[in-house]
Amino acid sequence: MSDDRTQQIALVDCNSFYASAERVFDPTLEGRPVVVLSNNDGCAVAMSAEAKRLGIPMGEPWFKLEPDAARLGLVARSSNYELYGDLSSRVMELLGRFSAWQEVYSIDEAFLGLTGTLGELGDTGRSMKAAVARNVGLPVCVGIAPTKTLAKMANKWAKKVPSFGGVCVWEQVPADDRQALMRRLPVTEIWGVAGRLGARLAGLGIYTVADLAASDPAIMRRRFSVVLERTIRELNGVPCIAFETPKEGKDQLIFSRSFSKKITEVNEIRQVLSIYAQQAAARLARHRQQAKQLLAFAGTSHFVAAADRHHPSVSVPLPVPTADPVDLTKAALRILPEIRPGARYARAGVIVTDLSPAGVQPTLPGFTSEMEDRKIATIIDEVTTKLGRDNLGLGFGGLKSGVDWQMARTMLSPRCTTHWGELATVRA
């Protein structure tokens, strides 16, 4: 084992992130099986290790779990997106202090570039784990390896083998043990290899990670893709998947939710789309972006009779790129003539696309919106961020009544870090 300094990649992943986030401000949940439910308290979409040990299937409807919850000691929580998003941003900011080379891969995962001897890398991994636990209260595991694919594998191993203490430096593990692991792991356990591709690989006699690593990358590229070739080379320690620099803005924005109750009135759809269009305008203004296209849509449940299904949509090209809430709301409401009164709509939303940085495309005088010149979208965003989304809106988007269609979260835990009225209470 060499003591030379080397550049490696760390993957830091929060353990059972949603369930762990629920425990940060509610220590009574420690050691208990916890499930986090999807929109409208529908299905189990995340669970603690204790819940997994009960054999609860991912996606199991809550109405099936609820009758046995008391007997099993099972605790359910509605999805607390505000809490999860805030804790995620705190974790990522904290991890960024350990490396200037960071790629936030998902809400609970980040890649980091690290340099040092294998011993120093292990110390850094343990420091990151301890810092997140101490400052945010979340458990994480760290995998460190020469490539992203191997870092993913090391992270998985760190989770499953208690002797690692949550930190696995791939090249510190004896070569024979690494090979034994790769011979045991099914090929579908590898990052980027899904079930369908796994079935095709099985047809070639490739069943395990070791089988894939031993295959000829050039031949596999011709038979499959350059992506699989890169995976094979990464399994052999050759970095092929580069770090991605964060984008300044997004390619599109989607605002949509399933309703807690079915909507049958046109004015209710009008209110829904007005609110979502104005949220889109505020988000665009926050990221200094403008949209050139808006898609508005609505839909009934797919499980109703065929004659009762209705999924209208309208795509509206905007005259000029804009983040104006008035223009976006008017565009979204172009769908209203397509709405069938009496139809039981379960979902609606807006998508703004063809985004560009604000000010890049000059607009001729007379074509700009008065509201945009006055930065109305920015004002709405600042007010609603400070006082809550329900405190300001334009037109139907500002109505206080009739919002019982909004997503049901009857088991929502306090949003302790984002809402003044829900701050945690500490008793000594």
Short mmCIF file of C-alpha atoms in Angstrom, two decimals, residues 92-338:
data_model
loop_
_atom_site.label_atom_id
_atom_site.label_comp_id
_atom_site.label_asym_id
_atom_site.label_seq_id
_atom_site.Cartn_x
_atom_site.Cartn_y
_atom_site.Cartn_z
CA MET A 92 -23.83 20.56 1.00
CA GLU A 93 -22.50 23.89 2.26
CA LEU A 94 -20.68 22.12 5.06
CA LEU A 95 -19.16 19.49 2.75
CA GLY A 96 -18.01 22.26 0.42
CA ARG A 97 -15.62 23.43 3.13
CA PHE A 98 -13.59 20.22 2.68
CA SER A 99 -13.03 20.66 -1.07
CA ALA A 100 -13.29 23.32 -3.74
CA TRP A 101 -14.18 20.53 -6.16
CA GLN A 102 -17.78 19.60 -5.35
CA GLU A 103 -20.66 18.23 -7.40
CA VAL A 104 -24.07 18.05 -5.70
CA TYR A 105 -25.47 14.90 -7.28
CA SER A 106 -28.87 14.77 -5.56
CA ILE A 107 -30.65 16.10 -2.49
CA ASP A 108 -28.69 13.69 -0.27
CA GLU A 109 -25.48 12.95 -2.24
CA ALA A 110 -22.39 14.88 -3.28
CA PHE A 111 -19.11 14.05 -4.99
CA LEU A 112 -15.97 15.80 -3.72
CA GLY A 113 -12.46 15.86 -5.07
CA LEU A 114 -9.83 15.08 -2.41
CA THR A 115 -6.04 14.92 -2.43
CA GLY A 116 -3.79 13.16 0.07
CA THR A 117 -2.30 9.86 1.12
CA LEU A 118 -4.73 7.01 1.67
CA GLY A 119 -4.41 7.55 5.44
CA GLU A 120 -5.13 11.28 5.09
CA LEU A 121 -8.13 10.56 2.86
CA GLY A 122 -9.57 8.25 5.50
CA ASP A 123 -9.10 10.95 8.15
CA THR A 124 -10.84 13.49 5.90
CA GLY A 125 -13.75 11.12 5.34
CA ARG A 126 -14.17 10.62 9.08
CA SER A 127 -13.94 14.39 9.63
CA MET A 128 -16.71 15.01 7.09
CA LYS A 129 -18.90 12.37 8.69
CA ALA A 130 -18.37 13.82 12.17
CA ALA A 131 -18.92 17.42 11.00
CA VAL A 132 -22.28 16.62 9.38
CA ALA A 133 -23.42 14.67 12.46
CA ARG A 134 -22.32 17.44 14.83
CA ASN A 135 -23.53 20.50 12.88
CA VAL A 136 -26.63 19.18 11.07
CA GLY A 137 -27.53 16.05 13.00
CA LEU A 138 -27.63 13.69 10.02
CA PRO A 139 -25.76 10.38 9.63
CA VAL A 140 -23.71 9.99 6.44
CA CYS A 141 -21.45 7.39 4.89
CA VAL A 142 -18.37 8.17 2.79
CA GLY A 143 -16.85 6.17 -0.05
CA ILE A 144 -13.46 7.27 -1.41
CA ALA A 145 -11.95 5.85 -4.60
CA PRO A 146 -10.11 6.85 -7.79
CA THR A 147 -13.34 7.06 -9.87
CA LYS A 148 -16.97 8.03 -9.36
CA THR A 149 -18.19 4.50 -10.05
CA LEU A 150 -15.81 2.98 -7.50
CA ALA A 151 -16.66 5.75 -4.99
CA LYS A 152 -20.32 4.73 -5.32
CA MET A 153 -19.37 1.12 -4.65
CA ALA A 154 -17.17 2.09 -1.70
CA ASN A 155 -20.02 4.13 -0.25
CA LYS A 156 -22.38 1.17 -0.56
CA TRP A 157 -19.82 -1.02 1.20
CA ALA A 158 -19.34 1.57 3.95
CA LYS A 159 -23.08 1.39 4.63
CA LYS A 160 -23.28 -2.40 4.76
CA VAL A 161 -20.10 -3.35 6.64
CA PRO A 162 -20.09 -2.03 10.24
CA SER A 163 -16.32 -2.46 10.64
CA PHE A 164 -15.71 0.47 8.27
CA GLY A 165 -17.43 2.86 10.67
CA GLY A 166 -19.22 4.54 7.78
CA VAL A 167 -16.04 5.44 5.82
CA CYS A 168 -14.49 3.21 3.16
CA VAL A 169 -11.30 4.15 1.30
CA TRP A 170 -11.39 1.69 -1.61
CA GLU A 171 -7.64 1.35 -2.09
CA GLN A 172 -7.05 0.71 1.62
CA VAL A 173 -9.09 -2.49 1.33
CA PRO A 174 -6.94 -5.53 0.43
CA ALA A 175 -7.15 -6.38 -3.28
CA ASP A 176 -8.45 -9.89 -2.59
CA ASP A 177 -11.34 -8.49 -0.54
CA ARG A 178 -12.20 -6.00 -3.28
CA GLN A 179 -12.31 -8.76 -5.86
CA ALA A 180 -14.44 -10.91 -3.58
CA LEU A 181 -16.94 -8.08 -3.20
CA MET A 182 -17.12 -7.50 -6.95
CA ARG A 183 -17.70 -11.23 -7.49
CA ARG A 184 -20.59 -11.19 -5.03
CA LEU A 185 -22.33 -8.00 -6.25
CA PRO A 186 -24.88 -8.42 -9.08
CA VAL A 187 -24.06 -6.26 -12.08
CA THR A 188 -27.31 -4.33 -11.56
CA GLU A 189 -25.84 -2.95 -8.30
CA ILE A 190 -23.49 -0.80 -10.37
CA TRP A 191 -24.29 2.88 -10.86
CA GLY A 192 -25.99 3.30 -14.25
CA VAL A 193 -26.78 -0.38 -14.91
CA ALA A 194 -30.54 -0.91 -14.66
CA GLY A 195 -32.61 -4.07 -14.86
CA ARG A 196 -33.11 -4.11 -18.64
CA LEU A 197 -29.41 -3.61 -19.34
CA GLY A 198 -28.63 -6.21 -16.69
CA ALA A 199 -30.78 -8.75 -18.54
CA ARG A 200 -28.92 -8.06 -21.78
CA LEU A 201 -25.58 -8.43 -20.03
CA ALA A 202 -26.73 -11.72 -18.50
CA GLY A 203 -27.28 -12.97 -22.03
CA LEU A 204 -23.52 -12.57 -22.51
CA GLY A 205 -22.69 -14.37 -19.29
CA ILE A 206 -22.05 -11.15 -17.34
CA TYR A 207 -23.78 -11.53 -13.98
CA THR A 208 -21.53 -9.81 -11.45
CA VAL A 209 -19.57 -6.59 -11.16
CA ALA A 210 -16.37 -8.62 -11.53
CA ASP A 211 -17.67 -10.08 -14.80
CA LEU A 212 -18.34 -6.60 -16.17
CA ALA A 213 -14.96 -5.25 -15.01
CA ALA A 214 -13.20 -8.13 -16.81
CA SER A 215 -15.00 -7.53 -20.13
CA ASP A 216 -13.38 -5.77 -23.10
CA PRO A 217 -14.44 -2.09 -22.99
CA ALA A 218 -14.00 -1.57 -26.75
CA ILE A 219 -16.22 -4.54 -27.61
CA MET A 220 -18.84 -3.49 -25.06
CA ARG A 221 -18.87 -0.01 -26.53
CA ARG A 222 -19.69 -1.42 -29.98
CA ARG A 223 -22.36 -3.75 -28.58
CA PHE A 224 -23.93 -1.31 -26.14
CA SER A 225 -22.76 2.29 -25.69
CA VAL A 226 -19.91 4.57 -24.78
CA VAL A 227 -21.56 4.96 -21.36
CA LEU A 228 -21.04 1.27 -20.57
CA GLU A 229 -17.47 1.48 -21.83
CA ARG A 230 -16.83 4.31 -19.36
CA THR A 231 -18.35 2.28 -16.55
CA ILE A 232 -16.02 -0.65 -17.29
CA ARG A 233 -12.95 1.58 -17.38
CA GLU A 234 -14.03 3.26 -14.13
CA LEU A 235 -14.38 -0.14 -12.46
CA ASN A 236 -10.73 -0.68 -13.37
CA GLY A 237 -9.67 2.60 -11.77
CA VAL A 238 -9.54 4.81 -14.90
CA PRO A 239 -11.47 8.08 -14.35
CA CYS A 240 -13.88 8.63 -17.26
CA ILE A 241 -16.83 10.48 -15.71
CA ALA A 242 -15.85 14.09 -15.14
CA PHE A 243 -17.10 16.38 -12.40
CA GLU A 244 -20.02 18.48 -13.58
CA THR A 245 -19.96 22.18 -12.81
CA PRO A 246 -23.25 23.47 -11.35
CA LYS A 247 -25.49 25.33 -13.76
CA GLU A 248 -26.48 28.90 -13.06
CA GLY A 249 -30.11 28.12 -13.80
CA LYS A 250 -32.37 25.25 -14.84
CA ASP A 251 -33.44 24.11 -18.30
CA GLN A 252 -37.09 24.13 -17.29
CA LEU A 253 -39.27 24.69 -14.24
CA ILE A 254 -42.25 22.53 -13.34
CA PHE A 255 -44.93 23.47 -10.82
CA SER A 256 -47.45 20.71 -10.28
CA ARG A 257 -49.09 18.72 -7.50
CA SER A 258 -51.75 16.07 -7.15
CA PHE A 259 -54.80 17.50 -5.39
CA SER A 260 -55.98 16.40 -1.95
CA LYS A 261 -59.50 16.31 -3.41
CA LYS A 262 -60.72 16.21 -6.98
CA ILE A 263 -61.39 19.56 -8.65
CA THR A 264 -64.56 19.92 -10.72
CA GLU A 265 -64.97 23.70 -11.14
CA VAL A 266 -63.30 25.83 -13.81
CA ASN A 267 -62.59 28.61 -11.29
CA GLU A 268 -60.69 26.17 -9.08
CA ILE A 269 -58.46 25.26 -12.03
CA ARG A 270 -58.07 28.99 -12.68
CA GLN A 271 -56.84 29.51 -9.12
CA VAL A 272 -54.46 26.54 -9.25
CA LEU A 273 -52.83 27.67 -12.50
CA SER A 274 -52.68 31.32 -11.38
CA ILE A 275 -50.77 30.31 -8.26
CA TYR A 276 -48.38 28.02 -10.13
CA ALA A 277 -47.71 30.56 -12.90
CA GLN A 278 -46.85 33.20 -10.29
CA GLN A 279 -44.59 30.78 -8.43
CA ALA A 280 -42.85 30.10 -11.73
CA ALA A 281 -42.41 33.85 -12.30
CA ALA A 282 -40.93 34.30 -8.82
CA ARG A 283 -38.51 31.40 -9.32
CA LEU A 284 -37.42 32.77 -12.71
CA ALA A 285 -36.80 36.20 -11.21
CA ARG A 286 -34.80 34.66 -8.34
CA HIS A 287 -32.50 32.88 -10.80
CA ARG A 288 -32.40 35.88 -13.17
CA GLN A 289 -33.97 33.87 -15.96
CA GLN A 290 -36.74 34.35 -18.50
CA ALA A 291 -38.99 31.88 -20.31
CA LYS A 292 -40.00 31.76 -23.95
CA GLN A 293 -42.58 28.96 -23.70
CA LEU A 294 -45.24 27.87 -21.20
CA LEU A 295 -47.14 24.61 -21.07
CA ALA A 296 -50.29 24.36 -18.92
CA PHE A 297 -51.91 20.99 -18.27
CA ALA A 298 -54.55 19.24 -16.19
CA GLY A 299 -55.64 15.65 -15.85
CA THR A 300 -58.08 13.27 -14.26
CA SER A 301 -56.94 10.08 -12.60
CA HIS A 302 -55.78 7.31 -14.91
CA PHE A 303 -57.83 4.87 -12.85
CA VAL A 304 -61.27 6.25 -13.70
CA ALA A 305 -63.39 4.86 -16.52
CA ALA A 306 -62.06 5.64 -19.99
CA ALA A 307 -65.06 7.84 -20.81
CA ASP A 308 -64.33 10.04 -17.75
CA ARG A 309 -60.63 10.58 -18.45
CA HIS A 310 -59.53 13.99 -19.65
CA HIS A 311 -55.99 15.33 -20.00
CA PRO A 312 -56.07 18.77 -21.67
CA SER A 313 -52.90 20.76 -22.27
CA VAL A 314 -51.91 23.91 -24.12
CA SER A 315 -48.47 25.10 -25.20
CA VAL A 316 -48.15 28.88 -25.40
CA PRO A 317 -45.17 30.58 -27.09
CA LEU A 318 -44.51 33.90 -25.37
CA PRO A 319 -43.94 36.97 -27.59
CA VAL A 320 -40.65 37.80 -25.82
CA PRO A 321 -38.65 36.03 -23.09
CA THR A 322 -40.22 37.04 -19.79
CA ALA A 323 -40.53 36.41 -16.07
CA ASP A 324 -43.58 38.65 -15.78
CA PRO A 325 -46.22 37.02 -13.52
CA VAL A 326 -49.07 38.68 -15.41
CA ASP A 327 -47.94 37.41 -18.82
CA LEU A 328 -47.24 33.92 -17.46
CA THR A 329 -50.61 33.77 -15.69
CA LYS A 330 -52.46 34.85 -18.83
CA ALA A 331 -50.59 32.20 -20.82
CA ALA A 332 -51.46 29.49 -18.29
CA LEU A 333 -55.14 30.40 -18.36
CA ARG A 334 -55.28 29.78 -22.10
CA ILE A 335 -56.14 26.20 -21.13
CA LEU A 336 -59.46 27.15 -19.50
CA PRO A 337 -61.62 26.72 -22.66
CA GLU A 338 -60.40 23.09 -22.73
#
